PDB file of C-alpha atoms in Angstrom:
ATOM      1  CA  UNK I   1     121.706 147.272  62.357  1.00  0.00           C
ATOM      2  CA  UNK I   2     119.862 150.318  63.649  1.00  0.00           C
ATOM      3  CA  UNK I   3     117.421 150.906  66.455  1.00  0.00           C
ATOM      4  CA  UNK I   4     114.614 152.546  64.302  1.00  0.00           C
ATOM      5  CA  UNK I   5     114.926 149.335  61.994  1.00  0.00           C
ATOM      6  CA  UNK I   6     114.269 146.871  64.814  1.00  0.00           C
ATOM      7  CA  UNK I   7     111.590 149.401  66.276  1.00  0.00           C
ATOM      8  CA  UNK I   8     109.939 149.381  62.606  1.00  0.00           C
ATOM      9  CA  UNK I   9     109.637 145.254  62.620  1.00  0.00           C
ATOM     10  CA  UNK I  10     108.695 145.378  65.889  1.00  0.00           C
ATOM     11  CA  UNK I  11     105.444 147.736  64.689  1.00  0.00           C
ATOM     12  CA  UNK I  12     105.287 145.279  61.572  1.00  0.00           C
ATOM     13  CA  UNK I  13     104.680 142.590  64.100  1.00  0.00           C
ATOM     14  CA  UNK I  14     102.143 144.243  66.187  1.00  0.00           C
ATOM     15  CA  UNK I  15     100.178 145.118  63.539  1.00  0.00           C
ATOM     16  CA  UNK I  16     100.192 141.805  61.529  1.00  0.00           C
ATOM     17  CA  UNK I  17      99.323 139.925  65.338  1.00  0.00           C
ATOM     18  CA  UNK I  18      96.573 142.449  65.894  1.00  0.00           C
ATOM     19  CA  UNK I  19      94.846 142.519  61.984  1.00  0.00           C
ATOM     20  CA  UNK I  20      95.860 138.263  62.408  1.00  0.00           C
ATOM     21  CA  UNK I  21      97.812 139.190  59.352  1.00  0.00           C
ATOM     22  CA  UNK I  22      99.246 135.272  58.598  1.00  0.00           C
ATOM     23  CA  UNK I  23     101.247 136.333  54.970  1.00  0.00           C
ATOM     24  CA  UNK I  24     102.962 139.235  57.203  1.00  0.00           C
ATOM     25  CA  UNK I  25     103.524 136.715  60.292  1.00  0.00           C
ATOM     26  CA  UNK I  26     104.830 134.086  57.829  1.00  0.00           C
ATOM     27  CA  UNK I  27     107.860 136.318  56.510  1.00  0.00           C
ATOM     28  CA  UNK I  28     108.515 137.851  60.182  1.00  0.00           C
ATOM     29  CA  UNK I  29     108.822 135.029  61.998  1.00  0.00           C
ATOM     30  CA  UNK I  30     111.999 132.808  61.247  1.00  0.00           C
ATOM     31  CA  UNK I  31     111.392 128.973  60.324  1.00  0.00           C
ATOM     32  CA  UNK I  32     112.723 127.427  63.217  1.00  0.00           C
ATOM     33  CA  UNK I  33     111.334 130.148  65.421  1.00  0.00           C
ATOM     34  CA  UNK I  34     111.272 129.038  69.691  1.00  0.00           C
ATOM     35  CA  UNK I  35     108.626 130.731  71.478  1.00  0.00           C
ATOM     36  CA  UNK I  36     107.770 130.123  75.546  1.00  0.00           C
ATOM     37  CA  UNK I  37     104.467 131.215  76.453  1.00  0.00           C
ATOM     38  CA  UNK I  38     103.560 132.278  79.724  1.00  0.00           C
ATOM     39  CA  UNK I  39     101.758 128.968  80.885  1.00  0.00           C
ATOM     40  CA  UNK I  40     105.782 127.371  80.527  1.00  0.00           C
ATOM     41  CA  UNK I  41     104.724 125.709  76.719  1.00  0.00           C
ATOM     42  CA  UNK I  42     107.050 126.190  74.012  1.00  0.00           C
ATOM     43  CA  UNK I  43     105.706 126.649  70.716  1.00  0.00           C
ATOM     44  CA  UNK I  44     106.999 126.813  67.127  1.00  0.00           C
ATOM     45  CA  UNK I  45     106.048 128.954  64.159  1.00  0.00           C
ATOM     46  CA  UNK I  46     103.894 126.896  62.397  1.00  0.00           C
ATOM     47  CA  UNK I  47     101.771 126.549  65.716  1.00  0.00           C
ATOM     48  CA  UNK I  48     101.889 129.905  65.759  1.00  0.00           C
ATOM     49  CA  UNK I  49     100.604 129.973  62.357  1.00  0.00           C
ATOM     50  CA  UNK I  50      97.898 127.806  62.751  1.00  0.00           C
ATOM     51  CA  UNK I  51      96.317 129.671  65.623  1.00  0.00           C
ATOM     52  CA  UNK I  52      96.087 132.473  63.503  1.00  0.00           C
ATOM     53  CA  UNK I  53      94.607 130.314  60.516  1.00  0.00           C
ATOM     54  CA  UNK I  54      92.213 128.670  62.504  1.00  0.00           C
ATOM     55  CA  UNK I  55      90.574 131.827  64.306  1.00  0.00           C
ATOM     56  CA  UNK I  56      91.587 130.235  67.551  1.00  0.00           C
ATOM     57  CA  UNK I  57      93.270 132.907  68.412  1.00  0.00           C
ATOM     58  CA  UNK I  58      91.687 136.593  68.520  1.00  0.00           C
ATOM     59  CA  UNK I  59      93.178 139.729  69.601  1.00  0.00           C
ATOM     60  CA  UNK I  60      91.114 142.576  70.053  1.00  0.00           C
ATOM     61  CA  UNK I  61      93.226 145.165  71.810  1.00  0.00           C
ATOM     62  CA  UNK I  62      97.250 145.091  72.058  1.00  0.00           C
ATOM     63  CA  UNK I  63      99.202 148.308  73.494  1.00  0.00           C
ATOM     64  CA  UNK I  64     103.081 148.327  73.763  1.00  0.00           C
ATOM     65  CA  UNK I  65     104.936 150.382  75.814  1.00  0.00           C
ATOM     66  CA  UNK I  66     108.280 150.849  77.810  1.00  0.00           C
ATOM     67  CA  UNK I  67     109.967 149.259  74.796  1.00  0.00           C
ATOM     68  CA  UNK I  68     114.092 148.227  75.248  1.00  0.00           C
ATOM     69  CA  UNK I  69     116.345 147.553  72.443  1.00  0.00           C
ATOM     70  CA  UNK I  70     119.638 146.025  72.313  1.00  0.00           C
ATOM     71  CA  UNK I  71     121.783 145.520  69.242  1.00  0.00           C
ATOM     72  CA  UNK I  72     124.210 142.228  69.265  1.00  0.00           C
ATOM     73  CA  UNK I  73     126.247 141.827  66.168  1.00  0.00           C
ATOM     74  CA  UNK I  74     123.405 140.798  63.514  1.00  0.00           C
ATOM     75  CA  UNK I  75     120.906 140.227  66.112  1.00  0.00           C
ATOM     76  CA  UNK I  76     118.742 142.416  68.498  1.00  0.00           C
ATOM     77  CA  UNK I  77     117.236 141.602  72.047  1.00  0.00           C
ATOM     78  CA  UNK I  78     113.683 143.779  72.519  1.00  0.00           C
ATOM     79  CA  UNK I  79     112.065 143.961  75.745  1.00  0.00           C
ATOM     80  CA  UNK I  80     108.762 145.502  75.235  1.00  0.00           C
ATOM     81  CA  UNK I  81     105.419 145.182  78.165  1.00  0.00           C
ATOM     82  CA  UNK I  82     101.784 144.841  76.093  1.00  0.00           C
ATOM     83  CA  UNK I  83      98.732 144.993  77.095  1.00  0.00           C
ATOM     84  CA  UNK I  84      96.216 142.400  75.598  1.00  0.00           C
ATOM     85  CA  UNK I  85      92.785 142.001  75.358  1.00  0.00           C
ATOM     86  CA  UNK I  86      91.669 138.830  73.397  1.00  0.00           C
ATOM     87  CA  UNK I  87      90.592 135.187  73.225  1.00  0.00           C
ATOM     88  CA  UNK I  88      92.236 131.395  72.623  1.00  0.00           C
ATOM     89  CA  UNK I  89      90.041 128.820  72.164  1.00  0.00           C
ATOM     90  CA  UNK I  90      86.797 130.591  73.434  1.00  0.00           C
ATOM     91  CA  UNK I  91      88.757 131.753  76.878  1.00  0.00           C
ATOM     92  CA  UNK I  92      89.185 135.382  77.467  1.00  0.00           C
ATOM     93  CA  UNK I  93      92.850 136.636  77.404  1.00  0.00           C
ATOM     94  CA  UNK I  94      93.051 139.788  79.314  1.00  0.00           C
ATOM     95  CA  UNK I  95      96.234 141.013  81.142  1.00  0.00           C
ATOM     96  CA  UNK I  96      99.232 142.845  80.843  1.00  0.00           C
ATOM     97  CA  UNK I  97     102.668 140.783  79.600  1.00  0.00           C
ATOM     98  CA  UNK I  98     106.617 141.337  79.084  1.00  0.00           C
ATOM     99  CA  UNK I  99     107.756 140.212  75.886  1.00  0.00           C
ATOM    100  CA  UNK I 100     111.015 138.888  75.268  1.00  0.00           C
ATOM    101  CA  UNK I 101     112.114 138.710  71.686  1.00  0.00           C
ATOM    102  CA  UNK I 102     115.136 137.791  69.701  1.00  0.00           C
ATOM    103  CA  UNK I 103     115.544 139.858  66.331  1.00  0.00           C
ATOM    104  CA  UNK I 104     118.092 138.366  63.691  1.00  0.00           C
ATOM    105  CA  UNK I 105     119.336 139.510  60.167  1.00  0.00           C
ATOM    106  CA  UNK I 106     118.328 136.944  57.567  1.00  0.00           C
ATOM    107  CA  UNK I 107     118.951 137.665  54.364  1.00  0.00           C
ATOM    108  CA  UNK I 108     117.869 141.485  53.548  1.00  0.00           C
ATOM    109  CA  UNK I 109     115.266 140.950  56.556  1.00  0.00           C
ATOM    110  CA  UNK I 110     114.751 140.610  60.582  1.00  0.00           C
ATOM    111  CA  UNK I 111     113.189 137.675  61.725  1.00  0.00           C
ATOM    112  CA  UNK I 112     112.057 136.271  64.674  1.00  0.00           C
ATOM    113  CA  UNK I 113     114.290 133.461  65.720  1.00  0.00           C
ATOM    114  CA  UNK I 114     113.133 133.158  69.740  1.00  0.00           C
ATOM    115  CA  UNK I 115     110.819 134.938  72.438  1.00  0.00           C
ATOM    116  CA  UNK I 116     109.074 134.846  75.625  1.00  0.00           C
ATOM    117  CA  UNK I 117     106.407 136.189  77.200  1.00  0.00           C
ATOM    118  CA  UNK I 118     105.517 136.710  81.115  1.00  0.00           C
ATOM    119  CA  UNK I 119     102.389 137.861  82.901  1.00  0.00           C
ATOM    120  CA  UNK I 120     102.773 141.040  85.026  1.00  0.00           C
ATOM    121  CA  UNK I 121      99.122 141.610  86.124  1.00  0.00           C
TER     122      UNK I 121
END
């Protein structure tokens, strides 16, 4: 596995969370995908999913930067900080966050398989 591939699904992911892209989201993200959000909850794909689906969730800004990749075996580890400007639910998100996320080979893809995210400010 190469860096520029996991930086290119990284990108892929980005821009299918930021356009709410839910056919992009549903082949990135692996089926029994972990995810621990910053308030401590730990969600799965399909919630994931259905934020999406529902409109709950808008984003209306999203800016990586200072984006680390490490490649283990089949899988990669990506440290990457965004800033976020959005809404869940009706409540303003707005804040800057350090994403965790676990890249694996499945099949002739990379998928999601766990993450977390932090808030820095």
């Amino acid at each position: 596995m190469k860096i520029e591939t996991v930086v290119d699904a990284e990108i892929e992911l980005l821009t299918a969370i930021k356009k709410s892209d839910v056919m992009a989201l549903e082949t990135i993200l692996h089926d029994d995908l972990l995810f621990n959000m910053p308030d401590g909850q730990t969600i799965t794909k399909e919630f994931d999913l259905e934020s999406y689906r529902s409109g709950k969730l808008k984003i209306n800004s999203l800016e990586a930067s200072d984006q680390i990749v490490s490649i283990i075996d089949d899988s990669a580890v990506v440290a990457v900080t965004v800033a976020l400007k959005g809404a869940y639910d009706g409540n303003a998100i707005s804040g800057v966050f350090k994403y965790l996320r676990v890249w694996k080979k499945s099949g002739k893809n990379l998928k999601v398989i766990a993450g977390s995210c932090v808030q820095l400010a």
